[in-house]
Coordinates of N, CA and C in Angstrom, one line a residue:
X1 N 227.6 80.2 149.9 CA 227.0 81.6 149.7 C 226.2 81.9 150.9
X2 N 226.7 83.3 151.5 CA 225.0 83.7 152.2 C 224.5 84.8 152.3
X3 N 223.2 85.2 152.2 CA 222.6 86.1 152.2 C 222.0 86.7 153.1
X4 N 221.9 88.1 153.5 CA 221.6 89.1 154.6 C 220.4 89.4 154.4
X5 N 219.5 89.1 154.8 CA 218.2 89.6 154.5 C 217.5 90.3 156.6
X6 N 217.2 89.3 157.4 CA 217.1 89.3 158.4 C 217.5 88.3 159.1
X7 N 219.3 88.4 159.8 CA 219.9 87.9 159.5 C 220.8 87.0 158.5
X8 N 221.5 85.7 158.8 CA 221.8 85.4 157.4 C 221.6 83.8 157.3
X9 N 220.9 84.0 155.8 CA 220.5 82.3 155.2 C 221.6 81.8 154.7
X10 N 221.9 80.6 154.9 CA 223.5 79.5 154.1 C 222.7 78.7 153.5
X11 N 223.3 78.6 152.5 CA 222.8 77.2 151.7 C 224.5 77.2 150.5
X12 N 224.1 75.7 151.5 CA 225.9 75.1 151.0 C 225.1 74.2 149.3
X13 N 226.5 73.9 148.9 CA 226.8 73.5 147.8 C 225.5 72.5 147.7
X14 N 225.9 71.7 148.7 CA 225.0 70.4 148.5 C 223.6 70.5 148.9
X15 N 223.0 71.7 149.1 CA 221.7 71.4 149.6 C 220.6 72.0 148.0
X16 N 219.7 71.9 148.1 CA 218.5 72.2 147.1 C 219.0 73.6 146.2
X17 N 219.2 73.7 145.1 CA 219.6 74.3 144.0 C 218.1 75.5 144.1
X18 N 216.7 74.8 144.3 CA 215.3 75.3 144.5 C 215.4 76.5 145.4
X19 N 215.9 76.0 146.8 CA 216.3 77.1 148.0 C 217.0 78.3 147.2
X20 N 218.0 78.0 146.7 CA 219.3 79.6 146.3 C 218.3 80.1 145.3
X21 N 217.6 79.7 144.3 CA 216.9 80.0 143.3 C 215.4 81.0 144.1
X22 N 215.0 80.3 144.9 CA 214.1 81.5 145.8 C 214.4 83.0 146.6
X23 N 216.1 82.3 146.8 CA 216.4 83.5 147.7 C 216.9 84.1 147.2
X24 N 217.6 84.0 146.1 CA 217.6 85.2 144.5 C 216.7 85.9 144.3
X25 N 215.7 84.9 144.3 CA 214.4 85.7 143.5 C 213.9 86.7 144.4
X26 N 214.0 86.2 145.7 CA 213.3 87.2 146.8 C 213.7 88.4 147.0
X27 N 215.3 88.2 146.9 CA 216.6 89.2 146.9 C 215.8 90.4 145.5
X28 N 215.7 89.7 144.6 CA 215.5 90.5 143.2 C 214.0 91.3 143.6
X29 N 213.1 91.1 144.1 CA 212.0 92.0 144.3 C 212.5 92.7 145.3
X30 N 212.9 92.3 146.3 CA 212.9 93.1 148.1 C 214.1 94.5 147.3
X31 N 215.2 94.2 146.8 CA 216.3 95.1 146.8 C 216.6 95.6 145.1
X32 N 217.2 97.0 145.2 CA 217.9 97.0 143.8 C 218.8 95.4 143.3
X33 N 219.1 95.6 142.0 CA 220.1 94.5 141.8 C 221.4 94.5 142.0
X34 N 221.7 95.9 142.1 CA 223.1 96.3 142.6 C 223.9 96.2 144.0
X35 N 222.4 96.2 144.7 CA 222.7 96.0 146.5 C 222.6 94.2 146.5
X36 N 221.8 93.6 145.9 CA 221.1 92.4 146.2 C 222.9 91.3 145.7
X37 N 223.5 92.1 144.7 CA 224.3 91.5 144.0 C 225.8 91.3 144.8
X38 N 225.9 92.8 145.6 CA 226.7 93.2 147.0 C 226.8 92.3 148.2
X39 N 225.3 91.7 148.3 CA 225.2 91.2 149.7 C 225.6 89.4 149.6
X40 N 224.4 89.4 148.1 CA 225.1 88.0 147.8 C 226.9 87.9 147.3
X41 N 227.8 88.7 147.0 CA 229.1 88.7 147.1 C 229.6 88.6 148.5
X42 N 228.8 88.8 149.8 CA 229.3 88.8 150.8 C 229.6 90.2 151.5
X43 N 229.0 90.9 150.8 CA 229.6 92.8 151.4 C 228.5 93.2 152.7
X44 N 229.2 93.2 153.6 CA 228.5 93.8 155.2 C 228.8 94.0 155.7
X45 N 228.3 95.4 156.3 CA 227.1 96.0 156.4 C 227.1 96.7 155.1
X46 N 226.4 97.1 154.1 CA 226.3 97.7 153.2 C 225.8 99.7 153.5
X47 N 226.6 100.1 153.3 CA 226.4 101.9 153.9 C 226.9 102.5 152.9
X48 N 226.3 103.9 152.1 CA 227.4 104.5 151.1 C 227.0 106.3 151.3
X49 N 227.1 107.1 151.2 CA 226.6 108.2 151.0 C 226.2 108.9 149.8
X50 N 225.3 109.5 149.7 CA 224.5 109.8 148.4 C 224.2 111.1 148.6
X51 N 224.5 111.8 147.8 CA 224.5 113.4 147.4 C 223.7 113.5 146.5
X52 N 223.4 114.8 147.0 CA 222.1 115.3 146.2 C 220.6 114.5 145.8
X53 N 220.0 113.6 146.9 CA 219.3 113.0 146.8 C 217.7 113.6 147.2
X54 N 217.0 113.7 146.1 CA 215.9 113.8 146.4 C 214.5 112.5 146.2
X55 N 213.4 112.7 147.7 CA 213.0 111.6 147.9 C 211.0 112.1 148.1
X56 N 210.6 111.5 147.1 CA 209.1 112.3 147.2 C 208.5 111.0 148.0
X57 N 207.6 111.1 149.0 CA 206.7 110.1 149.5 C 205.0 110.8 149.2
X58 N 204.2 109.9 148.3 CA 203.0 110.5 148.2 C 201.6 109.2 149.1
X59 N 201.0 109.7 149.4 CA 200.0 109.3 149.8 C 198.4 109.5 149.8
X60 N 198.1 109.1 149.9 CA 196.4 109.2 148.9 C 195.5 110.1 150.1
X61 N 194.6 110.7 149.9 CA 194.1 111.4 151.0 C 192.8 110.7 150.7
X62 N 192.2 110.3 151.7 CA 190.8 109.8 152.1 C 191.0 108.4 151.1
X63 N 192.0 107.1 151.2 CA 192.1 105.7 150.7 C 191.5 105.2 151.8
X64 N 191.7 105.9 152.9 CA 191.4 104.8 154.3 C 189.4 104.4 153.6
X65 N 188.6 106.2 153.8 CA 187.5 106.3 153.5 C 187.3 105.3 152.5
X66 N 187.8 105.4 151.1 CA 187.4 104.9 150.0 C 187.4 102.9 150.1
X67 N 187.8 102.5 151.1 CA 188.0 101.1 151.1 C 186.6 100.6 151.6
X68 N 185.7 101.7 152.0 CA 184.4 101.5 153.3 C 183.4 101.5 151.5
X69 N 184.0 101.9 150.9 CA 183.3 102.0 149.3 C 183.3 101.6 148.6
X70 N 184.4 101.4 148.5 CA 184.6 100.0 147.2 C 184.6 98.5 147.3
X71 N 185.0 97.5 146.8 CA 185.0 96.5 146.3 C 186.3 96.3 146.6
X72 N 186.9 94.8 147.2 CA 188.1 94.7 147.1 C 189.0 94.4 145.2
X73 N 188.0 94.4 144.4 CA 188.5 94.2 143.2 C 188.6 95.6 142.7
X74 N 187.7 96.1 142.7 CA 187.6 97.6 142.3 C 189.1 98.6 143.2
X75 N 188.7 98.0 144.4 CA 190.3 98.9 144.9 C 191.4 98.7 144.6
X76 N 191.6 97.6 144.7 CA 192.8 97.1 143.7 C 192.8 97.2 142.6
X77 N 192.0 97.1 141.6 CA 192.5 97.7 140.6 C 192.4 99.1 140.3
X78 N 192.0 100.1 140.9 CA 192.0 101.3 141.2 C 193.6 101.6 141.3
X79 N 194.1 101.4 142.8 CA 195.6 101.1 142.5 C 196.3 100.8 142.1
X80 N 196.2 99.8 141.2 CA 196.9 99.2 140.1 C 197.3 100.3 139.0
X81 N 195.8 100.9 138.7 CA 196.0 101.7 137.6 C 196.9 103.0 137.9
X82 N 196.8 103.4 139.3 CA 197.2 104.9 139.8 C 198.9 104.5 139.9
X83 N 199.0 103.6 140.0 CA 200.9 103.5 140.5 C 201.5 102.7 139.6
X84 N 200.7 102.2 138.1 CA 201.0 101.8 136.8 C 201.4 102.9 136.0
X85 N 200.6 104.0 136.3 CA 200.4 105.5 135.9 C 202.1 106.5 136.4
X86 N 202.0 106.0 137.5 CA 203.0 106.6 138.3 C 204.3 106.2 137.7
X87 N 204.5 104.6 137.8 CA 205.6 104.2 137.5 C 206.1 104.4 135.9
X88 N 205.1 105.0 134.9 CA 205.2 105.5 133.7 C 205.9 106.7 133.7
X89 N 205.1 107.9 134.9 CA 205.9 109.4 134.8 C 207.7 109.2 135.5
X90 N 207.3 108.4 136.7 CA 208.5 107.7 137.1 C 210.3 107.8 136.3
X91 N 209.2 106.8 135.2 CA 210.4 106.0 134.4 C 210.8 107.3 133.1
X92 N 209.5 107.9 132.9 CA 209.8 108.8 132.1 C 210.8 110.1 132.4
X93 N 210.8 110.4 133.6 CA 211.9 111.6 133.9 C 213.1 110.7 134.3
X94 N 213.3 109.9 134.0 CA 214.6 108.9 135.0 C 214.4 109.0 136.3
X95 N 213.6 108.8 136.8 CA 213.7 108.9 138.1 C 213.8 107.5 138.8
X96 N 213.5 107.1 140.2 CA 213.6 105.8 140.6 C 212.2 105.6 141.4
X97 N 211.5 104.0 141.1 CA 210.6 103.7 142.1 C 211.4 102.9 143.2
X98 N 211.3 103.6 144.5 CA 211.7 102.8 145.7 C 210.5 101.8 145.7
X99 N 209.7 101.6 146.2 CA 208.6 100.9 146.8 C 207.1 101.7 147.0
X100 N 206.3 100.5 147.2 CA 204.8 101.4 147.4 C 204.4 100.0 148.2
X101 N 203.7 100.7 149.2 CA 202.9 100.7 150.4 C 201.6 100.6 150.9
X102 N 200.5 99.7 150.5 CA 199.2 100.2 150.6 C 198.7 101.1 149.6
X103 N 198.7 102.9 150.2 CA 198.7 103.4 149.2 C 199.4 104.4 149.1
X104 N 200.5 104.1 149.2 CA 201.8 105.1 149.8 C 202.6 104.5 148.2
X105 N 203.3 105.6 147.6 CA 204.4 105.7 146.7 C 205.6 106.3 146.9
X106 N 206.3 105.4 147.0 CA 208.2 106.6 146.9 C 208.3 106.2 145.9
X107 N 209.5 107.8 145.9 CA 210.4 107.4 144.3 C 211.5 108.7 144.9
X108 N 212.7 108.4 143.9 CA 213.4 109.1 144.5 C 214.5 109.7 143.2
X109 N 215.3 110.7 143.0 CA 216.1 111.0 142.3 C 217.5 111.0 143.1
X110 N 218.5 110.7 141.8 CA 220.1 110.3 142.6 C 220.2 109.7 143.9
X111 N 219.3 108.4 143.7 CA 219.7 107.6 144.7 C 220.7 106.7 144.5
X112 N 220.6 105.3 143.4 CA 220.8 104.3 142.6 C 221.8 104.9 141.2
X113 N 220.9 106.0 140.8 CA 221.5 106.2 139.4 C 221.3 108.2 139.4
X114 N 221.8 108.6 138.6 CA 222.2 110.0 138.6 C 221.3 110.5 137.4
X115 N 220.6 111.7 137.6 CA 219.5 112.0 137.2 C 219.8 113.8 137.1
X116 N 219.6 114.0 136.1 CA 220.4 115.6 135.6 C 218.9 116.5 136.5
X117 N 219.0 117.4 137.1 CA 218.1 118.3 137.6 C 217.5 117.7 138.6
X118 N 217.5 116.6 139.3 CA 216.9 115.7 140.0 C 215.8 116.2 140.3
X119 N 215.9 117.2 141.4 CA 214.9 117.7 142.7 C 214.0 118.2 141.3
X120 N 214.2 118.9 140.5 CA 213.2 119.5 139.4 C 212.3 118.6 139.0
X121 N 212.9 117.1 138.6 CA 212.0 115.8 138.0 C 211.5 115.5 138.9
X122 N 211.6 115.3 140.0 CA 210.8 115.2 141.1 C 209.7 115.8 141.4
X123 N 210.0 117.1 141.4 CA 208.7 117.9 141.6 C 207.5 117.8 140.3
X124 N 208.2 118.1 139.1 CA 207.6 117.9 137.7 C 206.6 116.6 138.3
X125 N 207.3 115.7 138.2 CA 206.6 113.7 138.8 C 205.4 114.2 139.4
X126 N 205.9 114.8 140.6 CA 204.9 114.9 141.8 C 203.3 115.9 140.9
X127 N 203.7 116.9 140.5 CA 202.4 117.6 139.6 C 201.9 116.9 139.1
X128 N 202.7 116.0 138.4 CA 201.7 115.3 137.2 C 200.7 114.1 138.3
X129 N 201.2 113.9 138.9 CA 200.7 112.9 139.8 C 199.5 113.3 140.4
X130 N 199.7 114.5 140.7 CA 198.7 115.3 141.5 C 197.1 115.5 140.5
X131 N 197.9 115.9 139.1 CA 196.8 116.2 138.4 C 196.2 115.0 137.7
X132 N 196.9 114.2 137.1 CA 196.2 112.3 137.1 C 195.3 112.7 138.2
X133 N 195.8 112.4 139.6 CA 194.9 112.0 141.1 C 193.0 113.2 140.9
X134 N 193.5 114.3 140.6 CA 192.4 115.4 140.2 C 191.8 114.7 139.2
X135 N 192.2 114.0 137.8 CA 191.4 114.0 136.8 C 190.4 112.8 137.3
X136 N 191.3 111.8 138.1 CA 190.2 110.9 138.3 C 189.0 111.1 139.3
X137 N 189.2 111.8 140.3 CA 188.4 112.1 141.8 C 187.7 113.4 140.3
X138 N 187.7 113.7 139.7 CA 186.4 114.4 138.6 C 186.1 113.3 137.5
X139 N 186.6 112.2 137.0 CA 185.7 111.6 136.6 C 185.1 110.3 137.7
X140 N 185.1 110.3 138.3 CA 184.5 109.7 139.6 C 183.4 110.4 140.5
X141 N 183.2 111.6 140.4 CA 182.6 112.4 141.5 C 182.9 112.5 142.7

């Protein structure tokens, strides 16, 4: 078997069962399971076209500031809670979490899976996100 990650890892029959079991696992966070599943079948380059895709990138205004203020426990769990929160409205419109970044969030509609009104859940997502972000910066001061 081998897998494409940056470039490609082999692990033959006979070597550590441990190794393929890592690079599954690694495969399963880094990628969907649909792609991760493609690449370990051997499919390369993996390319497809996707219609009607909409893609929100959000980012926190003044995180850079707020790190000079807080607590490394306090900031992290700060964002724990804000993109726990997210990934709730996320899942609730069907939509998809791509990845998050520091304090960066994507999500995307009709990427992976097909999503009735997309661009609309998207936006919906994005307000509520906005107004979560408001309620806490007023209970915080």
């Amino acid at each position: 078997r081998s897998y494409l990650l940056t470039g490609v890892v082999s692990i033959s029959a006979f070597e550590d069962k441990k190794a393929l079991q890592e690079t599954d696992s690694m495969l399963a966070t880094m990628l969907p399971p649909s792609i991760a599943a493609r690449l370990k079948a051997g499919e390369n380059p993996i390319a497809e076209t996707c219609r009607d895709v909409t893609i929100l990138f959000s980012h926190m205004v003044g995180f850079t500031q707020l790190t000079t203020v807080l607590g490394p426990r306090e900031l992290v769990g700060l964002l724990n809670s804000v993109f726990c929160a997210y990934d709730k409205m996320v899942e609730a419109k069907g939509l998809e979490k791509i990845k998050t970044v520091g304090d960066g969030y994507m999500m995307a509609a009709n990427l992976l899976k097909k999503t009735p009104n997309g661009a609309r859940a998207v936006v919906e997502c994005a307000l509520e996100m906005l107004s979560m972000l408001e309620e806490i910066n007023a209970s915080h001061g």
